[in-house]
Amino acid sequence: MGMLDSVIQKVLAEKLASRGLDWIDVRSVRLSKADKSFDLEIMLEGEERPLSAKLCYEVKDDALHLTGLETGKRWITEVLQLVLIAKGGTIPLPGGMVGMLLKVLI
């Protein structure tokens, strides 16, 4: 996992925790700038194995907006989409140089 992937993983984990979604553990993140997506490995509380997920995004203003989500299990995809809509799919980017760098890289 590259440094950018690690930063994104940390930001996602903090955002999930701040929204009360501590039952989702982000194990790994891989950014695909060309597809504007993140491939994730997540562990959901109560599940026996990690699950692959794909988050689609766009960058607008000073935030990362999640525009779609898919997993290998349809019911989990639908539940997570409902959670995403209910909890808001916007992640503010940090200010200053870090935020500007992230906008360029993602």
Short mmCIF file of C-alpha atoms in Angstrom, two decimals:
data_model
loop_
_atom_site.label_atom_id
_atom_site.label_comp_id
_atom_site.label_asym_id
_atom_site.label_seq_id
_atom_site.Cartn_x
_atom_site.Cartn_y
_atom_site.Cartn_z
CA MET A 1 0.00 0.00 0.00
CA GLY A 2 1.41 3.36 -1.00
CA MET A 3 1.62 6.41 1.21
CA LEU A 4 -1.41 8.04 -0.45
CA ASP A 5 -3.44 4.86 0.04
CA SER A 6 -2.45 4.88 3.73
CA VAL A 7 -3.53 8.51 4.13
CA ILE A 8 -6.86 7.78 2.42
CA GLN A 9 -7.37 4.72 4.63
CA LYS A 10 -6.79 6.83 7.75
CA VAL A 11 -9.16 9.60 6.57
CA LEU A 12 -11.89 7.05 5.73
CA ALA A 13 -11.47 5.28 9.09
CA GLU A 14 -11.71 8.61 10.96
CA LYS A 15 -14.77 9.65 8.97
CA LEU A 16 -16.53 6.33 9.62
CA ALA A 17 -15.75 6.54 13.34
CA SER A 18 -16.98 10.15 13.55
CA ARG A 19 -20.27 9.10 11.95
CA GLY A 20 -20.82 6.26 14.44
CA LEU A 21 -19.92 3.57 11.91
CA ASP A 22 -17.32 1.89 14.11
CA TRP A 23 -18.61 -1.51 12.97
CA ILE A 24 -16.82 -0.98 9.63
CA ASP A 25 -13.05 -1.55 9.76
CA VAL A 26 -11.14 -0.40 6.66
CA ARG A 27 -8.32 -2.93 6.25
CA SER A 28 -6.79 -1.64 3.01
CA VAL A 29 -7.34 0.95 0.30
CA ARG A 30 -6.12 1.13 -3.29
CA LEU A 31 -6.80 4.27 -5.29
CA SER A 32 -7.57 4.16 -9.01
CA LYS A 33 -7.39 7.77 -10.15
CA ALA A 34 -8.27 6.78 -13.73
CA ASP A 35 -11.55 5.17 -12.59
CA LYS A 36 -12.11 7.69 -9.78
CA SER A 37 -12.56 4.82 -7.37
CA PHE A 38 -11.13 3.17 -4.30
CA ASP A 39 -10.85 -0.59 -3.95
CA LEU A 40 -11.24 -1.42 -0.29
CA GLU A 41 -10.95 -4.41 1.92
CA ILE A 42 -13.32 -3.94 4.82
CA MET A 43 -14.23 -6.01 7.83
CA LEU A 44 -17.80 -5.67 9.01
CA GLU A 45 -18.56 -6.51 12.60
CA GLY A 46 -20.26 -9.92 12.73
CA GLU A 47 -18.82 -11.12 9.41
CA GLU A 48 -16.31 -13.97 9.36
CA ARG A 49 -14.15 -12.68 6.49
CA PRO A 50 -13.13 -9.33 5.06
CA LEU A 51 -15.18 -8.07 2.14
CA SER A 52 -14.03 -6.31 -1.03
CA ALA A 53 -15.74 -3.04 -1.81
CA LYS A 54 -15.43 -0.40 -4.48
CA LEU A 55 -16.22 3.25 -3.76
CA CYS A 56 -16.63 5.68 -6.64
CA TYR A 57 -15.94 9.34 -5.96
CA GLU A 58 -15.62 12.82 -7.32
CA VAL A 59 -13.79 15.81 -5.89
CA LYS A 60 -15.83 19.01 -5.65
CA ASP A 61 -14.90 22.12 -3.76
CA ASP A 62 -12.89 21.03 -0.73
CA ALA A 63 -14.48 17.62 -0.30
CA LEU A 64 -14.47 14.08 -1.59
CA HIS A 65 -18.02 13.07 -2.56
CA LEU A 66 -18.78 9.34 -2.62
CA THR A 67 -21.00 8.65 -5.61
CA GLY A 68 -21.35 4.88 -5.57
CA LEU A 69 -20.55 1.72 -3.69
CA GLU A 70 -20.37 -1.96 -4.64
CA THR A 71 -19.45 -5.13 -2.78
CA GLY A 72 -19.46 -8.81 -3.63
CA LYS A 73 -22.68 -9.30 -1.65
CA ARG A 74 -25.79 -7.58 -2.93
CA TRP A 75 -27.51 -7.25 0.44
CA ILE A 76 -24.42 -5.69 2.00
CA THR A 77 -24.09 -3.31 -0.96
CA GLU A 78 -27.69 -2.17 -0.50
CA VAL A 79 -27.34 -1.72 3.27
CA LEU A 80 -24.09 0.22 2.89
CA GLN A 81 -25.66 2.41 0.19
CA LEU A 82 -28.50 3.24 2.58
CA VAL A 83 -25.97 4.03 5.32
CA LEU A 84 -23.97 6.16 2.89
CA ILE A 85 -27.07 8.15 1.96
CA ALA A 86 -28.27 8.46 5.56
CA LYS A 87 -24.88 9.46 6.96
CA GLY A 88 -23.87 11.65 4.04
CA GLY A 89 -21.26 10.69 1.49
CA THR A 90 -19.04 13.73 1.79
CA ILE A 91 -15.57 13.72 3.30
CA PRO A 92 -13.99 17.15 3.74
CA LEU A 93 -10.39 17.31 2.57
CA PRO A 94 -7.81 18.73 4.96
CA GLY A 95 -6.87 22.36 4.49
CA GLY A 96 -3.54 23.81 3.45
CA MET A 97 -0.89 21.98 1.47
CA VAL A 98 -2.15 18.52 2.41
CA GLY A 99 -5.61 19.26 1.02
CA MET A 100 -4.20 20.76 -2.18
CA LEU A 101 -1.92 17.74 -2.62
CA LEU A 102 -4.78 15.30 -2.10
CA LYS A 103 -6.92 17.13 -4.70
CA VAL A 104 -4.12 16.75 -7.25
CA LEU A 105 -3.43 13.12 -6.42
CA ILE A 106 -7.00 11.89 -6.31
#
